[in-house]
mmCIF file of C-alpha atoms and ligand atoms in Angstrom:
data_model
loop_
_atom_site.group_PDB
_atom_site.id
_atom_site.type_symbol
_atom_site.label_atom_id
_atom_site.label_comp_id
_atom_site.label_asym_id
_atom_site.label_seq_id
_atom_site.Cartn_x
_atom_site.Cartn_y
_atom_site.Cartn_z
ATOM 1 C CA MET A 16 -22.963 -15.549 8.811
ATOM 2 C CA THR A 17 -20.267 -16.099 11.374
ATOM 3 C CA ALA A 18 -17.286 -13.878 10.706
ATOM 4 C CA ARG A 19 -13.923 -15.433 9.902
ATOM 5 C CA VAL A 20 -11.170 -14.575 12.355
ATOM 6 C CA LEU A 21 -8.496 -12.042 11.509
ATOM 7 C CA ASP A 22 -5.975 -13.920 13.628
ATOM 8 C CA GLY A 23 -3.574 -11.391 15.045
ATOM 9 C CA LYS A 24 -1.751 -13.970 17.156
ATOM 10 C CA ALA A 25 -1.010 -16.151 14.177
ATOM 11 C CA VAL A 26 0.173 -13.266 11.962
ATOM 12 C CA ALA A 27 2.225 -11.842 14.821
ATOM 13 C CA LYS A 28 3.953 -15.228 15.200
ATOM 14 C CA GLN A 29 4.886 -15.100 11.476
ATOM 15 C CA VAL A 30 6.360 -11.652 12.014
ATOM 16 C CA TYR A 31 8.483 -12.805 14.993
ATOM 17 C CA GLU A 32 9.730 -15.795 12.999
ATOM 18 C CA GLU A 33 10.626 -13.547 10.037
ATOM 19 C CA VAL A 34 12.418 -11.049 12.310
ATOM 20 C CA ALA A 35 14.244 -13.873 14.165
ATOM 21 C CA LYS A 36 15.524 -15.240 10.837
ATOM 22 C CA ALA A 37 16.547 -11.779 9.611
ATOM 23 C CA VAL A 38 18.483 -11.033 12.850
ATOM 24 C CA ASN A 39 20.136 -14.431 12.717
ATOM 25 C CA ASP A 40 21.146 -13.978 9.074
ATOM 26 C CA ARG A 41 22.404 -10.483 9.717
ATOM 27 C CA VAL A 42 24.590 -11.550 12.681
ATOM 28 C CA ALA A 43 25.818 -14.599 10.781
ATOM 29 C CA ARG A 44 26.987 -12.249 8.006
ATOM 30 C CA GLY A 45 28.952 -10.271 10.612
ATOM 31 C CA GLY A 46 26.335 -7.531 10.862
ATOM 32 C CA SER A 47 25.309 -5.751 14.088
ATOM 33 C CA ARG A 48 22.712 -7.142 16.471
ATOM 34 C CA PRO A 49 19.756 -4.755 16.972
ATOM 35 C CA ARG A 50 19.210 -3.347 20.440
ATOM 36 C CA LEU A 51 16.001 -1.855 21.862
ATOM 37 C CA ALA A 52 16.204 0.677 24.718
ATOM 38 C CA THR A 53 13.023 1.062 26.736
ATOM 39 C CA VAL A 54 12.338 3.936 29.067
ATOM 40 C CA LEU A 55 9.720 3.795 31.816
ATOM 41 C CA VAL A 56 8.965 6.831 33.916
ATOM 42 C CA GLY A 57 7.076 6.048 37.125
ATOM 43 C CA ASP A 58 5.950 2.784 38.655
ATOM 44 C CA ASP A 59 2.629 2.060 36.971
ATOM 45 C CA PRO A 60 2.377 -1.759 37.230
ATOM 46 C CA ALA A 61 0.551 -2.156 33.877
ATOM 47 C CA SER A 62 3.272 -0.216 32.078
ATOM 48 C CA ALA A 63 5.989 -2.245 33.830
ATOM 49 C CA THR A 64 4.212 -5.457 32.615
ATOM 50 C CA TYR A 65 4.057 -4.142 29.019
ATOM 51 C CA ILE A 66 7.766 -3.246 29.123
ATOM 52 C CA ALA A 67 8.710 -6.715 30.479
ATOM 53 C CA LEU A 68 6.672 -8.313 27.643
ATOM 54 C CA LYS A 69 8.305 -6.126 24.981
ATOM 55 C CA GLN A 70 11.748 -6.979 26.324
ATOM 56 C CA ARG A 71 10.915 -10.639 26.250
ATOM 57 C CA ASN A 72 9.565 -10.451 22.712
ATOM 58 C CA ALA A 73 12.821 -8.767 21.677
ATOM 59 C CA ARG A 74 14.949 -11.357 23.416
ATOM 60 C CA ASN A 75 12.980 -14.218 21.770
ATOM 61 C CA VAL A 76 14.027 -13.049 18.295
ATOM 62 C CA GLY A 77 17.656 -12.342 19.183
ATOM 63 C CA ILE A 78 17.260 -8.601 19.717
ATOM 64 C CA GLU A 79 19.103 -7.202 22.731
ATOM 65 C CA SER A 80 17.377 -4.828 25.050
ATOM 66 C CA GLU A 81 18.081 -2.485 27.883
ATOM 67 C CA ASP A 82 15.667 -1.241 30.432
ATOM 68 C CA HIS A 83 15.796 2.384 31.791
ATOM 69 C CA ARG A 84 13.554 3.014 34.855
ATOM 70 C CA LEU A 85 13.098 6.566 36.064
ATOM 71 C CA PRO A 86 11.151 7.747 39.154
ATOM 72 C CA SER A 87 7.754 9.400 38.668
ATOM 73 C CA SER A 88 9.339 12.685 39.849
ATOM 74 C CA THR A 89 11.511 12.824 36.699
ATOM 75 C CA THR A 90 11.295 16.175 35.000
ATOM 76 C CA THR A 91 10.948 16.756 31.249
ATOM 77 C CA GLU A 92 14.532 18.047 31.209
ATOM 78 C CA GLU A 93 15.804 14.860 32.958
ATOM 79 C CA LEU A 94 13.915 12.623 30.476
ATOM 80 C CA LEU A 95 15.315 14.709 27.567
ATOM 81 C CA ALA A 96 18.813 14.088 28.920
ATOM 82 C CA VAL A 97 18.170 10.335 28.932
ATOM 83 C CA VAL A 98 16.808 10.477 25.370
ATOM 84 C CA GLN A 99 19.878 12.440 24.220
ATOM 85 C CA THR A 100 22.219 9.906 25.826
ATOM 86 C CA LEU A 101 20.405 7.080 24.125
ATOM 87 C CA ASN A 102 20.459 8.994 20.772
ATOM 88 C CA ARG A 103 24.262 9.229 21.078
ATOM 89 C CA ASN A 104 24.742 5.647 22.203
ATOM 90 C CA ASP A 105 25.860 3.803 19.104
ATOM 91 C CA SER A 106 24.901 0.406 20.428
ATOM 92 C CA VAL A 107 21.171 1.447 20.636
ATOM 93 C CA SER A 108 19.128 0.869 17.504
ATOM 94 C CA ALA A 109 15.711 1.963 18.719
ATOM 95 C CA ILE A 110 14.208 3.889 21.709
ATOM 96 C CA LEU A 111 10.784 3.306 23.171
ATOM 97 C CA ILE A 112 9.352 5.703 25.714
ATOM 98 C CA GLN A 113 6.526 3.811 27.373
ATOM 99 C CA GLN A 114 3.302 5.822 27.443
ATOM 100 C CA PRO A 115 1.457 7.233 29.291
ATOM 101 C CA THR A 116 4.184 9.188 31.005
ATOM 102 C CA PRO A 117 3.317 11.173 34.147
ATOM 103 C CA LYS A 118 1.196 14.252 33.343
ATOM 104 C CA HIS A 119 3.904 16.825 34.083
ATOM 105 C CA ILE A 120 6.154 15.448 31.316
ATOM 106 C CA ASP A 121 5.954 17.410 28.061
ATOM 107 C CA MET A 122 5.881 14.503 25.592
ATOM 108 C CA ARG A 123 5.883 16.855 22.637
ATOM 109 C CA GLN A 124 9.389 17.973 23.599
ATOM 110 C CA VAL A 125 10.490 14.401 24.270
ATOM 111 C CA VAL A 126 9.245 13.123 20.919
ATOM 112 C CA LEU A 127 10.924 16.031 19.110
ATOM 113 C CA ALA A 128 14.168 15.165 20.916
ATOM 114 C CA LEU A 129 14.217 11.525 19.630
ATOM 115 C CA ASP A 130 16.628 10.754 16.827
ATOM 116 C CA PRO A 131 14.044 10.003 14.063
ATOM 117 C CA ILE A 132 15.995 6.934 13.021
ATOM 118 C CA LYS A 133 15.734 5.424 16.500
ATOM 119 C CA ASP A 134 12.035 6.456 16.947
ATOM 120 C CA VAL A 135 10.629 2.954 16.996
ATOM 121 C CA ASP A 136 7.013 4.151 17.442
ATOM 122 C CA GLY A 137 7.076 6.459 14.444
ATOM 123 C CA PHE A 138 5.919 9.468 16.578
ATOM 124 C CA HIS A 139 8.557 11.949 15.456
ATOM 125 C CA PRO A 140 7.194 14.521 12.956
ATOM 126 C CA ILE A 141 9.804 13.434 10.397
ATOM 127 C CA ASN A 142 8.468 9.901 10.497
ATOM 128 C CA ALA A 143 4.838 11.041 10.671
ATOM 129 C CA GLY A 144 5.506 13.406 7.754
ATOM 130 C CA LEU A 145 7.120 10.720 5.581
ATOM 131 C CA VAL A 146 4.142 8.418 6.256
ATOM 132 C CA ALA A 147 1.685 11.240 5.492
ATOM 133 C CA LEU A 148 3.470 12.005 2.250
ATOM 134 C CA GLY A 149 3.442 8.342 1.300
ATOM 135 C CA PHE A 150 7.247 8.345 1.059
ATOM 136 C CA THR A 151 9.353 5.342 1.971
ATOM 137 C CA GLY A 152 11.975 5.512 4.748
ATOM 138 C CA GLY A 153 9.699 6.709 7.509
ATOM 139 C CA VAL A 154 8.840 4.591 10.555
ATOM 140 C CA GLU A 155 5.218 3.462 10.389
ATOM 141 C CA PRO A 156 3.574 3.493 13.820
ATOM 142 C CA CYS A 157 3.116 0.049 15.274
ATOM 143 C CA THR A 158 -0.657 -0.282 15.624
ATOM 144 C CA PRO A 159 -1.602 1.138 12.169
ATOM 145 C CA ALA A 160 1.261 -0.889 10.533
ATOM 146 C CA GLY A 161 0.011 -3.957 12.366
ATOM 147 C CA ILE A 162 -3.587 -3.452 11.241
ATOM 148 C CA VAL A 163 -2.586 -3.150 7.605
ATOM 149 C CA LEU A 164 -0.269 -6.163 7.747
ATOM 150 C CA LEU A 165 -2.979 -8.213 9.388
ATOM 151 C CA LEU A 166 -5.349 -7.333 6.556
ATOM 152 C CA GLU A 167 -2.786 -8.059 3.911
ATOM 153 C CA ARG A 168 -1.639 -11.415 5.353
ATOM 154 C CA SER A 169 -5.262 -12.449 5.693
ATOM 155 C CA GLY A 170 -5.834 -11.862 2.000
ATOM 156 C CA ILE A 171 -8.156 -8.916 2.414
ATOM 157 C CA GLN A 172 -8.420 -6.702 -0.694
ATOM 158 C CA ILE A 173 -7.565 -3.153 0.399
ATOM 159 C CA GLU A 174 -7.235 -1.523 -2.988
ATOM 160 C CA GLY A 175 -10.511 -0.061 -4.137
ATOM 161 C CA ALA A 176 -12.261 -0.897 -0.803
ATOM 162 C CA ASN A 177 -14.376 1.636 1.043
ATOM 163 C CA ALA A 178 -12.474 1.903 4.338
ATOM 164 C CA VAL A 179 -13.962 3.760 7.271
ATOM 165 C CA VAL A 180 -11.789 4.563 10.259
ATOM 166 C CA VAL A 181 -13.624 5.595 13.465
ATOM 167 C CA GLY A 182 -11.106 7.700 15.380
ATOM 168 C CA ARG A 183 -8.646 10.320 14.284
ATOM 169 C CA SER A 184 -5.891 10.224 16.931
ATOM 170 C CA ASN A 185 -2.304 10.690 15.893
ATOM 171 C CA LEU A 186 -1.580 7.334 17.468
ATOM 172 C CA VAL A 187 -4.129 5.130 15.677
ATOM 173 C CA GLY A 188 -6.879 6.714 13.550
ATOM 174 C CA LYS A 189 -5.007 9.188 11.426
ATOM 175 C CA PRO A 190 -2.000 7.031 10.493
ATOM 176 C CA THR A 191 -4.251 3.990 9.907
ATOM 177 C CA ALA A 192 -6.247 6.086 7.404
ATOM 178 C CA LEU A 193 -2.999 7.201 5.719
ATOM 179 C CA LEU A 194 -1.701 3.611 5.367
ATOM 180 C CA LEU A 195 -4.996 2.413 3.942
ATOM 181 C CA LEU A 196 -5.019 5.400 1.516
ATOM 182 C CA LYS A 197 -1.462 4.477 0.441
ATOM 183 C CA ARG A 198 -2.788 1.042 -0.483
ATOM 184 C CA ASN A 199 -5.525 2.662 -2.627
ATOM 185 C CA ALA A 200 -8.524 2.285 -0.346
ATOM 186 C CA THR A 201 -11.096 5.040 -0.466
ATOM 187 C CA VAL A 202 -10.882 6.290 3.094
ATOM 188 C CA THR A 203 -13.349 8.077 5.346
ATOM 189 C CA VAL A 204 -12.283 9.171 8.840
ATOM 190 C CA CYS A 205 -15.018 9.606 11.480
ATOM 191 C CA HIS A 206 -14.780 11.248 14.900
ATOM 192 C CA THR A 207 -17.023 12.724 17.572
ATOM 193 C CA ARG A 208 -18.295 15.558 15.340
ATOM 194 C CA THR A 209 -19.208 13.141 12.469
ATOM 195 C CA GLN A 210 -22.887 13.440 11.586
ATOM 196 C CA GLY A 211 -24.723 10.125 11.022
ATOM 197 C CA LEU A 212 -21.881 7.788 12.019
ATOM 198 C CA ALA A 213 -23.992 4.736 10.994
ATOM 199 C CA ASN A 214 -24.353 5.962 7.425
ATOM 200 C CA HIS A 215 -20.576 5.926 7.104
ATOM 201 C CA THR A 216 -19.943 2.635 8.894
ATOM 202 C CA LYS A 217 -22.712 0.810 6.957
ATOM 203 C CA ALA A 218 -20.945 1.670 3.743
ATOM 204 C CA ALA A 219 -17.609 0.318 4.841
ATOM 205 C CA ASP A 220 -16.052 -2.696 3.221
ATOM 206 C CA ILE A 221 -13.286 -2.363 5.848
ATOM 207 C CA LEU A 222 -14.274 -0.798 9.185
ATOM 208 C CA VAL A 223 -11.564 0.107 11.652
ATOM 209 C CA CYS A 224 -12.946 0.897 15.088
ATOM 210 C CA ALA A 225 -10.580 2.920 17.269
ATOM 211 C CA ALA A 226 -12.886 5.171 19.279
ATOM 212 C CA GLY A 227 -12.224 3.654 22.722
ATOM 213 C CA HIS A 228 -15.948 3.551 23.332
ATOM 214 C CA ALA A 229 -17.572 0.240 24.280
ATOM 215 C CA ASN A 230 -20.693 -0.723 22.282
ATOM 216 C CA LEU A 231 -20.337 2.217 19.908
ATOM 217 C CA ILE A 232 -20.755 0.052 16.841
ATOM 218 C CA SER A 233 -23.900 -2.004 16.842
ATOM 219 C CA ARG A 234 -24.582 -4.864 14.435
ATOM 220 C CA GLU A 235 -27.006 -2.658 12.511
ATOM 221 C CA MET A 236 -24.092 -0.260 11.758
ATOM 222 C CA VAL A 237 -22.000 -2.899 10.007
ATOM 223 C CA LYS A 238 -22.216 -3.855 6.362
ATOM 224 C CA PRO A 239 -22.955 -7.590 5.898
ATOM 225 C CA GLY A 240 -19.815 -9.506 4.928
ATOM 226 C CA SER A 241 -17.460 -6.596 5.653
ATOM 227 C CA VAL A 242 -14.069 -6.685 7.414
ATOM 228 C CA VAL A 243 -14.153 -5.271 10.902
ATOM 229 C CA VAL A 244 -11.036 -4.419 12.840
ATOM 230 C CA ASP A 245 -11.708 -3.729 16.540
ATOM 231 C CA VAL A 246 -8.693 -1.805 17.851
ATOM 232 C CA SER A 247 -9.964 -0.451 21.156
ATOM 233 C CA THR A 248 -9.038 -1.775 24.557
ATOM 234 C CA ASN A 249 -11.888 -0.631 26.814
ATOM 235 C CA SER A 250 -12.113 -2.165 30.294
ATOM 236 C CA VAL A 251 -15.625 -3.248 31.225
ATOM 237 C CA GLY A 252 -16.021 -5.137 34.499
ATOM 238 C CA GLY A 253 -12.265 -5.839 34.511
ATOM 239 C CA ARG A 254 -12.464 -7.375 31.062
ATOM 240 C CA GLN A 255 -10.997 -6.032 27.831
ATOM 241 C CA VAL A 256 -13.598 -5.233 25.191
ATOM 242 C CA GLY A 257 -13.494 -3.183 21.994
ATOM 243 C CA ASP A 258 -15.991 -0.829 20.368
ATOM 244 C CA LEU A 259 -18.352 -3.445 19.068
ATOM 245 C CA GLY A 260 -21.814 -4.289 20.355
ATOM 246 C CA PRO A 261 -23.275 -7.785 20.447
ATOM 247 C CA GLY A 262 -23.911 -9.695 17.234
ATOM 248 C CA VAL A 263 -21.394 -7.894 14.954
ATOM 249 C CA ASP A 264 -19.697 -11.287 14.504
ATOM 250 C CA ALA A 265 -22.933 -12.551 12.904
ATOM 251 C CA VAL A 266 -22.949 -9.750 10.316
ATOM 252 C CA ALA A 267 -19.264 -9.102 9.482
ATOM 253 C CA GLY A 268 -17.399 -11.390 7.054
ATOM 254 C CA TRP A 269 -14.112 -10.986 8.911
ATOM 255 C CA LEU A 270 -13.455 -9.825 12.447
ATOM 256 C CA THR A 271 -10.540 -9.317 14.760
ATOM 257 C CA PRO A 272 -10.923 -11.081 18.128
ATOM 258 C CA ASN A 273 -10.494 -8.657 21.037
ATOM 259 C CA PRO A 274 -8.184 -9.405 22.741
ATOM 260 C CA GLY A 275 -6.061 -11.406 20.340
ATOM 261 C CA GLY A 276 -6.435 -9.284 17.175
ATOM 262 C CA VAL A 277 -4.672 -5.906 16.980
ATOM 263 C CA GLY A 278 -2.784 -6.051 20.264
ATOM 264 C CA PRO A 279 -0.443 -8.946 19.265
ATOM 265 C CA MET A 280 0.129 -7.223 15.935
ATOM 266 C CA THR A 281 1.138 -3.938 17.632
ATOM 267 C CA ARG A 282 3.723 -5.740 19.804
ATOM 268 C CA ALA A 283 5.081 -7.660 16.794
ATOM 269 C CA MET A 284 5.448 -4.495 14.784
ATOM 270 C CA LEU A 285 7.526 -2.918 17.561
ATOM 271 C CA ILE A 286 10.043 -5.718 17.172
ATOM 272 C CA LYS A 287 9.959 -5.496 13.393
ATOM 273 C CA ASN A 288 10.510 -1.741 13.647
ATOM 274 C CA THR A 289 13.475 -2.271 15.961
ATOM 275 C CA PHE A 290 15.109 -4.509 13.413
ATOM 276 C CA GLU A 291 14.421 -2.108 10.613
ATOM 277 C CA ALA A 292 15.826 0.801 12.649
ATOM 278 C CA GLU A 293 19.110 -1.046 12.802
ATOM 279 C CA VAL A 294 19.038 -1.739 9.115
ATOM 280 C CA ARG A 295 18.301 1.964 8.325
ATOM 281 C CA ARG A 296 21.095 3.034 10.622
ATOM 282 C CA ARG A 297 23.787 0.723 9.441
ATOM 283 C CA GLY A 298 22.573 -0.763 6.192
HETATM 284 P P1 NAP B 24 -7.980 8.557 21.579
HETATM 285 O O1 NAP B 24 -6.779 9.398 21.418
HETATM 286 O O2 NAP B 24 -8.896 8.707 22.736
HETATM 287 O O3 NAP B 24 -8.854 8.825 20.231
HETATM 288 C C1 NAP B 24 -10.139 8.292 20.082
HETATM 289 C C2 NAP B 24 -10.722 8.795 18.807
HETATM 290 O O4 NAP B 24 -12.055 8.247 18.654
HETATM 291 C C3 NAP B 24 -10.877 10.309 18.709
HETATM 292 O O5 NAP B 24 -10.502 10.757 17.439
HETATM 293 C C4 NAP B 24 -12.347 10.557 18.970
HETATM 294 O O6 NAP B 24 -12.832 11.654 18.221
HETATM 295 C C5 NAP B 24 -12.960 9.267 18.402
HETATM 296 N N1 NAP B 24 -14.210 8.961 19.090
HETATM 297 C C6 NAP B 24 -14.404 8.769 20.434
HETATM 298 N N2 NAP B 24 -15.706 8.547 20.678
HETATM 299 C C7 NAP B 24 -16.331 8.563 19.468
HETATM 300 C C8 NAP B 24 -17.688 8.457 19.098
HETATM 301 N N3 NAP B 24 -18.633 8.265 19.987
HETATM 302 N N4 NAP B 24 -18.000 8.562 17.809
HETATM 303 C C9 NAP B 24 -17.035 8.793 16.870
HETATM 304 N N5 NAP B 24 -15.747 8.906 17.180
HETATM 305 C C10 NAP B 24 -15.407 8.836 18.464
HETATM 306 O O7 NAP B 24 -7.618 7.004 21.490
HETATM 307 P P2 NAP B 24 -6.474 6.256 20.640
HETATM 308 O O8 NAP B 24 -5.175 6.459 21.313
HETATM 309 O O9 NAP B 24 -6.644 6.532 19.202
HETATM 310 O O10 NAP B 24 -6.915 4.738 20.953
HETATM 311 C C11 NAP B 24 -8.206 4.280 20.534
HETATM 312 C C12 NAP B 24 -8.486 2.958 21.221
HETATM 313 O O11 NAP B 24 -7.526 2.003 20.779
HETATM 314 C C13 NAP B 24 -8.260 2.966 22.726
HETATM 315 O O12 NAP B 24 -9.242 2.078 23.318
HETATM 316 C C14 NAP B 24 -6.836 2.467 22.945
HETATM 317 O O13 NAP B 24 -6.662 1.838 24.174
HETATM 318 C C15 NAP B 24 -6.811 1.423 21.809
HETATM 319 N N6 NAP B 24 -5.506 1.115 21.365
HETATM 320 C C16 NAP B 24 -5.238 -0.181 21.157
HETATM 321 C C17 NAP B 24 -3.999 -0.581 20.703
HETATM 322 C C18 NAP B 24 -3.769 -1.990 20.460
HETATM 323 O O14 NAP B 24 -2.625 -2.404 20.184
HETATM 324 N N7 NAP B 24 -4.823 -2.846 20.469
HETATM 325 C C19 NAP B 24 -3.015 0.326 20.430
HETATM 326 C C20 NAP B 24 -3.318 1.666 20.612
HETATM 327 C C21 NAP B 24 -4.563 2.066 21.116
HETATM 328 P P3 NAP B 24 -12.377 13.194 18.505
HETATM 329 O O15 NAP B 24 -11.044 13.344 17.843
HETATM 330 O O16 NAP B 24 -13.448 14.004 17.868
HETATM 331 O O17 NAP B 24 -12.298 13.324 20.008
#
């Protein structure tokens, strides 16, 4: 078997088109135009590239953006002051703090300081709590929301599926498990203390790999015909690879390319969340 492609680029394109239309319709009705504020602390070139890409993606769908650059010497208190100013700024719909921030910044305080309605990444405990409770109105974090939308738009049956998520981070693993559970999958979450990882992965109809560990999942660990989502962005010899070993594509029924699977979905969901933040704020 050669796995069918879970085409993140194609579904992300649909998302951008939908948001562009929604922004256009909103503005044509006299509604406000969404605005994304990005904050970058330090001069990491990769982070600067990501920010530029996010700003461009926003612009392409008619979302305004503003770019806040702070030196790497910025203290937690100074970053908190910027967040509070952006919270109060009525023209800003959504705030993105590019991570990783320098080590001396206390991101817990920064996340707590965000106005939950402008928390485009869904990191604030109010949003994480709403998602955990399965309530509507919370901001779903971009990567997990992107994974689930990619599955849904690809016609994958989530309800009733045995879903296994490898990884339990607050950023990816845990919220992905919650979103799959909300859609009535039977969910198992694996981590470094899991005994017999292969026994779990082999039983997965949907396997989400977010360990950040190249070659962790060999072809023998994958159920034939299953759906495999490879989230990780490991760098091996200067090339991006996920968690999958060779030959998984010959066993799985569906597979995300890496790159080109989850990454484009994550970026598209940021733009969707920005639009939705403005709708939540102003109706
Ligand atoms: P993380 O915070 O390092 O978490 C990794 C998780 O994987 C942890 O829960 C860890 O278990 C588990 N794990 C690690 N090695 C394992 C092993 N050998 N067996 C079983 N479980 C193992 O990373 P993250 O932020 O969740 O990100 C995961 C990966 O996704 C990274 O490569 C990251 O770059 C990538 N990512 C991609 C996107 C995208 O858009 N494509 C977005 C976000 C992240 P413990 O909890 O026990 O330590």
